[in-house]
Amino acid sequence: MAKIRYYYNTETCKYEPIKVTPKAMFLNVIGFITVSVILAAGIIYVYRSNFTPLKESILRSKNHDLKMEWKVMNDKLSEAYHQADELEFKDDKIYRVILDTDPIPTTIREGGMGGHNKYKEILEENIEQEDMVINTYQKLDRLKKKLYIQSKSYDQVSNVLSEKEKMWASRPAIQPINNKELTRLHTSFGKRFHPILKRWKSHDGLDFTAPVGTPIYATGDGIVTSAYLSSSYGNVVFINHGYGYQTRYAHMTKYIVDQGDNVKRGQVIGYVGNTGRSSGAHLHYEVLYNFKPINPINFFQRDLGNEEYEKLIEISKQETIPLD
Ligand SMILES: [Zn+2]
């Protein structure tokens, strides 16, 4: 039940009920609604001006985090790119130089990557940070290509290295008998006037004097192509080392390898003797390159220190008669 309000009528000296007309009531209601709407609008305006709605605030925060993460990712990508550059540098300027192999051509390393069409899907999305995203994708693609080429390059370097290792192991690179004291080398290589035969004679190898039975070593990895008794060479072993190199070991008292045997550098293949046309116990040692005799002394440097090697060269220049 609505409350009845009273007022004091001075004329009648009585309290009388206040009569509210429908019009006054209507105006009151309208006034109340108007004030409420204005008040609400004011509150919303002040709130909007000073506070960000919660949802928008969360989105802004997420956006900020994403931008930070994108930046960190980009920095890491640049770092990886620089590391790939260093790998390229070491590959081209160090490994390939040591192995005497050409570097990967720049045209291959920096070949085309395709234009913007490659990123059509991103362009179609019409995203706000389009340039930033495409730039990162391009960087990533360049890194992928760089690493792919680098991986292929390492495969190639590894193959070259295996082949070089095989070649280094095969090359005749040590003295054929133990000659640490440098007392074994007897003659030099090449043409000289034979004082007994009284004529110029070619000596196609080096003679090492040593007691009968001194071990003789294969000077590089290879395959024995012959091992037989020759009237001139006596017991002789021929080894093919590949890459154009062959060696011969003559006048052995006996050999202990056979035709077709694989031998390793430093493996004993026989013993010093005085067989065939020989004027004393010694080893006649020859190195051939592309079937032509070359001076074996050129191959002993790796086996000796510089001083020892120079001494050996001096010894090889002495005028002595070959033992054949
Ligand atoms: Zn000789």
GROMACS .gro file of C-alpha atoms and ligand atoms in nm:
model
  325
    1MET     CA    1   0.000   0.000   0.000
    2ALA     CA    2   0.131   0.340  -0.105
    3LYS     CA    3   0.230   0.568   0.178
    4ILE     CA    4   0.006   0.870   0.226
    5ARG     CA    5   0.200   1.193   0.280
    6TYR     CA    6   0.046   1.487   0.472
    7TYR     CA    7   0.103   1.857   0.479
    8TYR     CA    8  -0.011   2.127   0.736
    9ASN     CA    9  -0.285   2.344   0.594
   10THR     CA   10  -0.254   2.686   0.761
   11GLU     CA   11  -0.596   2.783   0.650
   12THR     CA   12  -0.777   2.492   0.803
   13CYS     CA   13  -0.514   2.443   1.077
   14LYS     CA   14  -0.517   2.069   0.993
   15TYR     CA   15  -0.289   1.807   0.855
   16GLU     CA   16  -0.429   1.706   0.520
   17PRO     CA   17  -0.312   1.434   0.278
   18ILE     CA   18  -0.102   1.550  -0.019
   19LYS     CA   19  -0.284   1.477  -0.339
   20VAL     CA   20  -0.039   1.367  -0.621
   21THR     CA   21  -0.178   1.421  -0.964
   22PRO     CA   22  -0.096   1.172  -1.243
   23LYS     CA   23   0.079   1.453  -1.432
   24ALA     CA   24   0.309   1.530  -1.141
   25MET     CA   25   0.378   1.161  -1.098
   26PHE     CA   26   0.462   1.129  -1.471
   27LEU     CA   27   0.696   1.429  -1.456
   28ASN     CA   28   0.865   1.284  -1.149
   29VAL     CA   29   0.926   0.952  -1.323
   30ILE     CA   30   1.059   1.121  -1.638
   31GLY     CA   31   1.286   1.342  -1.428
   32PHE     CA   32   1.414   1.044  -1.236
   33ILE     CA   33   1.489   0.844  -1.556
   34THR     CA   34   1.663   1.143  -1.718
   35VAL     CA   35   1.886   1.202  -1.420
   36SER     CA   36   1.967   0.828  -1.401
   37VAL     CA   37   2.059   0.808  -1.770
   38ILE     CA   38   2.280   1.117  -1.749
   39LEU     CA   39   2.444   0.985  -1.437
   40ALA     CA   40   2.506   0.640  -1.596
   41ALA     CA   41   2.648   0.796  -1.913
   42GLY     CA   42   2.877   1.009  -1.701
   43ILE     CA   43   3.000   0.708  -1.505
   44ILE     CA   44   3.064   0.507  -1.827
   45TYR     CA   45   3.247   0.803  -1.984
   46VAL     CA   46   3.472   0.850  -1.682
   47TYR     CA   47   3.536   0.472  -1.662
   48ARG     CA   48   3.617   0.441  -2.033
   49SER     CA   49   3.848   0.743  -2.019
   50ASN     CA   50   4.043   0.614  -1.724
   51PHE     CA   51   4.024   0.236  -1.733
   52THR     CA   52   4.087  -0.019  -2.017
   53PRO     CA   53   3.826  -0.293  -2.030
   54LEU     CA   54   3.958  -0.619  -1.887
   55LYS     CA   55   3.933  -0.818  -2.214
   56GLU     CA   56   4.113  -0.550  -2.411
   57SER     CA   57   4.372  -0.523  -2.140
   58ILE     CA   58   4.441  -0.899  -2.161
   59LEU     CA   59   4.467  -0.880  -2.542
   60ARG     CA   60   4.706  -0.586  -2.523
   61SER     CA   61   4.923  -0.772  -2.276
   62LYS     CA   62   4.924  -1.084  -2.495
   63ASN     CA   63   5.011  -0.874  -2.799
   64HIS     CA   64   5.301  -0.719  -2.612
   65ASP     CA   65   5.429  -1.063  -2.508
   66LEU     CA   66   5.401  -1.194  -2.866
   67LYS     CA   67   5.597  -0.898  -2.999
   68MET     CA   68   5.869  -0.959  -2.743
   69GLU     CA   69   5.882  -1.331  -2.826
   70TRP     CA   70   5.897  -1.251  -3.199
   71LYS     CA   71   6.189  -1.016  -3.135
   72VAL     CA   72   6.375  -1.277  -2.926
   73MET     CA   73   6.314  -1.536  -3.199
   74ASN     CA   74   6.445  -1.294  -3.463
   75ASP     CA   75   6.758  -1.224  -3.259
   76LYS     CA   76   6.822  -1.597  -3.220
   77LEU     CA   77   6.768  -1.643  -3.592
   78SER     CA   78   7.027  -1.374  -3.667
   79GLU     CA   79   7.268  -1.541  -3.424
   80ALA     CA   80   7.221  -1.878  -3.599
   81TYR     CA   81   7.275  -1.706  -3.933
   82HIS     CA   82   7.609  -1.564  -3.816
   83GLN     CA   83   7.714  -1.903  -3.687
   84ALA     CA   84   7.632  -2.052  -4.029
   85ASP     CA   85   7.851  -1.776  -4.183
   86GLU     CA   86   8.140  -1.885  -3.961
   87LEU     CA   87   8.095  -2.248  -4.070
   88GLU     CA   88   8.106  -2.133  -4.432
   89PHE     CA   89   8.423  -1.934  -4.370
   90LYS     CA   90   8.602  -2.227  -4.202
   91ASP     CA   91   8.486  -2.460  -4.478
   92ASP     CA   92   8.601  -2.241  -4.769
   93LYS     CA   93   8.908  -2.075  -4.618
   94ILE     CA   94   9.050  -2.348  -4.395
   95TYR     CA   95   8.932  -2.704  -4.465
   96ARG     CA   96   8.919  -2.669  -4.842
   97VAL     CA   97   9.252  -2.483  -4.854
   98ILE     CA   98   9.422  -2.759  -4.653
   99LEU     CA   99   9.269  -3.021  -4.879
  100ASP     CA  100   9.357  -2.821  -5.191
  101THR     CA  101   8.993  -2.821  -5.301
  102ASP     CA  102   8.799  -2.536  -5.462
  103PRO     CA  103   8.556  -2.342  -5.238
  104ILE     CA  104   8.180  -2.364  -5.304
  105PRO     CA  105   8.101  -2.094  -5.565
  106THR     CA  106   7.924  -1.785  -5.427
  107THR     CA  107   7.657  -1.826  -5.695
  108ILE     CA  108   7.555  -2.154  -5.533
  109ARG     CA  109   7.586  -2.036  -5.173
  110GLU     CA  110   7.387  -1.719  -5.240
  111GLY     CA  111   7.154  -1.852  -5.510
  112GLY     CA  112   6.801  -1.708  -5.560
  113MET     CA  113   6.538  -1.765  -5.295
  114GLY     CA  114   6.220  -1.674  -5.490
  115GLY     CA  115   6.028  -1.346  -5.453
  116HIS     CA  116   5.728  -1.237  -5.247
  117ASN     CA  117   5.505  -1.492  -5.425
  118LYS     CA  118   5.655  -1.754  -5.203
  119TYR     CA  119   5.474  -1.593  -4.911
  120LYS     CA  120   5.140  -1.562  -5.091
  121GLU     CA  121   4.947  -1.717  -4.803
  122ILE     CA  122   5.080  -1.461  -4.558
  123LEU     CA  123   5.003  -1.178  -4.798
  124GLU     CA  124   4.648  -1.304  -4.844
  125GLU     CA  125   4.593  -1.305  -4.468
  126ASN     CA  126   4.638  -0.926  -4.472
  127ILE     CA  127   4.789  -0.932  -4.128
  128GLU     CA  128   4.891  -0.608  -3.962
  129GLN     CA  129   5.265  -0.681  -3.921
  130GLU     CA  130   5.302  -0.827  -4.273
  131ASP     CA  131   5.652  -0.689  -4.345
  132MET     CA  132   5.788  -0.805  -4.014
  133VAL     CA  133   5.649  -1.158  -4.062
  134ILE     CA  134   5.770  -1.189  -4.423
  135ASN     CA  135   6.112  -1.058  -4.326
  136THR     CA  136   6.142  -1.330  -4.060
  137TYR     CA  137   6.025  -1.601  -4.301
  138GLN     CA  138   6.283  -1.486  -4.556
  139LYS     CA  139   6.557  -1.496  -4.294
  140LEU     CA  140   6.451  -1.846  -4.191
  141ASP     CA  141   6.447  -1.968  -4.553
  142ARG     CA  142   6.794  -1.823  -4.617
  143LEU     CA  143   6.925  -2.001  -4.307
  144LYS     CA  144   6.767  -2.331  -4.414
  145LYS     CA  145   6.931  -2.304  -4.757
  146LYS     CA  146   7.266  -2.206  -4.606
  147LEU     CA  147   7.264  -2.507  -4.375
  148TYR     CA  148   7.155  -2.743  -4.653
  149ILE     CA  149   7.444  -2.631  -4.875
  150GLN     CA  150   7.683  -2.648  -4.580
  151SER     CA  151   7.577  -3.003  -4.503
  152LYS     CA  152   7.630  -3.104  -4.870
  153SER     CA  153   7.968  -2.929  -4.861
  154TYR     CA  154   8.076  -3.130  -4.554
  155ASP     CA  155   7.981  -3.453  -4.736
  156GLN     CA  156   8.207  -3.344  -5.020
  157VAL     CA  157   8.492  -3.243  -4.785
  158SER     CA  158   8.462  -3.576  -4.605
  159ASN     CA  159   8.491  -3.766  -4.937
  160VAL     CA  160   8.793  -3.557  -5.043
  161LEU     CA  161   8.954  -3.617  -4.702
  162SER     CA  162   8.905  -3.997  -4.725
  163GLU     CA  163   9.058  -3.994  -5.072
  164LYS     CA  164   9.351  -3.776  -4.959
  165GLU     CA  165   9.409  -3.996  -4.653
  166LYS     CA  166   9.425  -4.297  -4.882
  167MET     CA  167   9.668  -4.112  -5.109
  168TRP     CA  168   9.888  -3.996  -4.816
  169ALA     CA  169   9.900  -4.351  -4.680
  170SER     CA  170   9.987  -4.488  -5.023
  171ARG     CA  171  10.262  -4.244  -5.113
  172PRO     CA  172  10.612  -4.391  -5.056
  173ALA     CA  173  10.710  -4.167  -4.764
  174ILE     CA  174  10.962  -4.344  -4.539
  175GLN     CA  175  11.307  -4.500  -4.579
  176PRO     CA  176  11.288  -4.869  -4.671
  177ILE     CA  177  11.521  -4.980  -4.392
  178ASN     CA  178  11.592  -4.854  -4.043
  179ASN     CA  179  11.841  -4.571  -4.094
  180LYS     CA  180  11.815  -4.364  -3.778
  181GLU     CA  181  12.193  -4.318  -3.759
  182LEU     CA  182  12.195  -4.210  -4.126
  183THR     CA  183  12.480  -4.451  -4.196
  184ARG     CA  184  12.301  -4.674  -4.444
  185LEU     CA  185  12.271  -4.455  -4.752
  186HIS     CA  186  12.551  -4.539  -4.990
  187THR     CA  187  12.495  -4.385  -5.334
  188SER     CA  188  12.312  -4.108  -5.507
  189PHE     CA  189  12.048  -4.126  -5.775
  190GLY     CA  190  12.108  -4.057  -6.145
  191LYS     CA  191  12.378  -4.081  -6.412
  192ARG     CA  192  12.739  -4.108  -6.307
  193PHE     CA  193  13.070  -4.221  -6.461
  194HIS     CA  194  13.140  -4.577  -6.350
  195PRO     CA  195  13.512  -4.592  -6.261
  196ILE     CA  196  13.542  -4.969  -6.320
  197LEU     CA  197  13.318  -5.006  -6.625
  198LYS     CA  198  13.466  -4.679  -6.760
  199ARG     CA  199  13.131  -4.558  -6.894
  200TRP     CA  200  12.836  -4.341  -6.797
  201LYS     CA  201  12.577  -4.547  -6.618
  202SER     CA  202  12.235  -4.463  -6.488
  203HIS     CA  203  12.153  -4.560  -6.129
  204ASP     CA  204  11.776  -4.550  -6.101
  205GLY     CA  205  11.750  -4.579  -5.726
  206LEU     CA  206  11.934  -4.549  -5.395
  207ASP     CA  207  12.154  -4.814  -5.233
  208PHE     CA  208  12.136  -4.876  -4.859
  209THR     CA  209  12.412  -5.089  -4.712
  210ALA     CA  210  12.307  -5.316  -4.426
  211PRO     CA  211  12.391  -5.661  -4.295
  212VAL     CA  212  12.220  -5.957  -4.463
  213GLY     CA  213  11.890  -6.022  -4.287
  214THR     CA  214  11.812  -5.655  -4.202
  215PRO     CA  215  11.433  -5.607  -4.238
  216ILE     CA  216  11.306  -5.415  -4.543
  217TYR     CA  217  10.982  -5.214  -4.512
  218ALA     CA  218  10.714  -5.123  -4.764
  219THR     CA  219  10.735  -4.744  -4.785
  220GLY     CA  220  10.364  -4.687  -4.849
  221ASP     CA  221  10.033  -4.879  -4.866
  222GLY     CA  222   9.992  -5.074  -5.189
  223ILE     CA  223   9.964  -5.404  -5.373
  224VAL     CA  224  10.256  -5.634  -5.454
  225THR     CA  225  10.261  -5.658  -5.833
  226SER     CA  226  10.563  -5.899  -5.852
  227ALA     CA  227  10.793  -6.085  -5.617
  228TYR     CA  228  11.047  -6.304  -5.798
  229LEU     CA  229  11.414  -6.387  -5.853
  230SER     CA  230  11.563  -6.174  -6.130
  231SER     CA  231  11.912  -6.222  -6.278
  232SER     CA  232  11.994  -5.855  -6.228
  233TYR     CA  233  11.772  -5.747  -5.933
  234GLY     CA  234  11.808  -6.078  -5.747
  235ASN     CA  235  11.512  -6.136  -5.514
  236VAL     CA  236  11.298  -5.836  -5.591
  237VAL     CA  237  10.955  -5.703  -5.485
  238PHE     CA  238  10.754  -5.453  -5.692
  239ILE     CA  239  10.476  -5.261  -5.519
  240ASN     CA  240  10.208  -5.051  -5.689
  241HIS     CA  241  10.089  -4.771  -5.456
  242GLY     CA  242   9.834  -4.620  -5.695
  243TYR     CA  243   9.820  -4.248  -5.778
  244GLY     CA  244  10.108  -4.312  -6.027
  245TYR     CA  245  10.357  -4.442  -5.768
  246GLN     CA  246  10.552  -4.771  -5.772
  247THR     CA  247  10.847  -4.892  -5.565
  248ARG     CA  248  11.108  -5.168  -5.617
  249TYR     CA  249  11.319  -5.343  -5.352
  250ALA     CA  250  11.610  -5.546  -5.498
  251HIS     CA  251  11.889  -5.790  -5.401
  252MET     CA  252  11.694  -5.930  -5.102
  253THR     CA  253  11.816  -6.245  -4.937
  254LYS     CA  254  11.447  -6.338  -4.931
  255TYR     CA  255  11.107  -6.180  -4.966
  256ILE     CA  256  10.806  -6.270  -4.751
  257VAL     CA  257  10.521  -6.131  -4.963
  258ASP     CA  258  10.360  -6.263  -5.280
  259GLN     CA  259  10.210  -6.112  -5.591
  260GLY     CA  260   9.863  -5.973  -5.511
  261ASP     CA  261   9.930  -5.914  -5.139
  262ASN     CA  262   9.808  -5.588  -4.988
  263VAL     CA  263  10.081  -5.423  -4.784
  264LYS     CA  264  10.081  -5.136  -4.539
  265ARG     CA  265  10.348  -4.869  -4.490
  266GLY     CA  266  10.612  -5.004  -4.248
  267GLN     CA  267  10.523  -5.370  -4.307
  268VAL     CA  268  10.826  -5.601  -4.342
  269ILE     CA  269  10.830  -5.742  -4.696
  270GLY     CA  270  11.175  -5.911  -4.697
  271TYR     CA  271  11.536  -5.894  -4.579
  272VAL     CA  272  11.857  -5.738  -4.708
  273GLY     CA  273  12.076  -5.972  -4.914
  274ASN     CA  274  12.332  -5.987  -5.190
  275THR     CA  275  12.139  -6.165  -5.465
  276GLY     CA  276  12.143  -6.082  -5.840
  277ARG     CA  277  12.398  -5.840  -5.986
  278SER     CA  278  12.523  -5.701  -5.655
  279SER     CA  279  12.868  -5.631  -5.521
  280GLY     CA  280  12.785  -5.645  -5.151
  281ALA     CA  281  12.495  -5.683  -4.907
  282HIS     CA  282  12.265  -5.390  -4.973
  283LEU     CA  283  11.914  -5.284  -5.065
  284HIS     CA  284  11.862  -5.120  -5.402
  285TYR     CA  285  11.546  -4.910  -5.369
  286GLU     CA  286  11.360  -4.739  -5.655
  287VAL     CA  287  11.059  -4.506  -5.669
  288LEU     CA  288  10.878  -4.465  -6.002
  289TYR     CA  289  10.620  -4.202  -6.082
  290ASN     CA  290  10.416  -4.270  -6.396
  291PHE     CA  291  10.667  -4.548  -6.482
  292LYS     CA  292  10.968  -4.311  -6.467
  293PRO     CA  293  11.234  -4.349  -6.194
  294ILE     CA  294  11.253  -4.048  -5.961
  295ASN     CA  295  11.491  -3.974  -5.676
  296PRO     CA  296  11.357  -4.154  -5.363
  297ILE     CA  297  11.535  -3.907  -5.138
  298ASN     CA  298  11.259  -3.653  -5.211
  299PHE     CA  299  11.021  -3.871  -5.011
  300PHE     CA  300  11.219  -3.904  -4.688
  301GLN     CA  301  11.162  -3.554  -4.555
  302ARG     CA  302  10.848  -3.645  -4.364
  303ASP     CA  303  11.035  -3.929  -4.198
  304LEU     CA  304  11.318  -3.707  -4.069
  305GLY     CA  305  11.379  -3.376  -3.894
  306ASN     CA  306  11.509  -3.088  -4.108
  307GLU     CA  307  11.869  -3.125  -3.983
  308GLU     CA  308  11.872  -3.501  -4.041
  309TYR     CA  309  11.722  -3.457  -4.383
  310GLU     CA  310  11.987  -3.203  -4.488
  311LYS     CA  311  12.257  -3.441  -4.363
  312LEU     CA  312  12.107  -3.724  -4.570
  313ILE     CA  313  12.107  -3.500  -4.879
  314GLU     CA  314  12.479  -3.427  -4.821
  315ILE     CA  315  12.552  -3.801  -4.787
  316SER     CA  316  12.363  -3.872  -5.111
  317LYS     CA  317  12.593  -3.628  -5.296
  318GLN     CA  318  12.908  -3.823  -5.212
  319GLU     CA  319  13.084  -3.978  -5.509
  320THR     CA  320  13.057  -4.350  -5.447
  321ILE     CA  321  13.027  -4.645  -5.682
  322PRO     CA  322  12.676  -4.791  -5.685
  323LEU     CA  323  12.648  -5.145  -5.557
  324ASP     CA  324  12.387  -5.197  -5.833
  325ZN      ZN  325  12.157  -4.972  -5.666
   0.00000   0.00000   0.00000
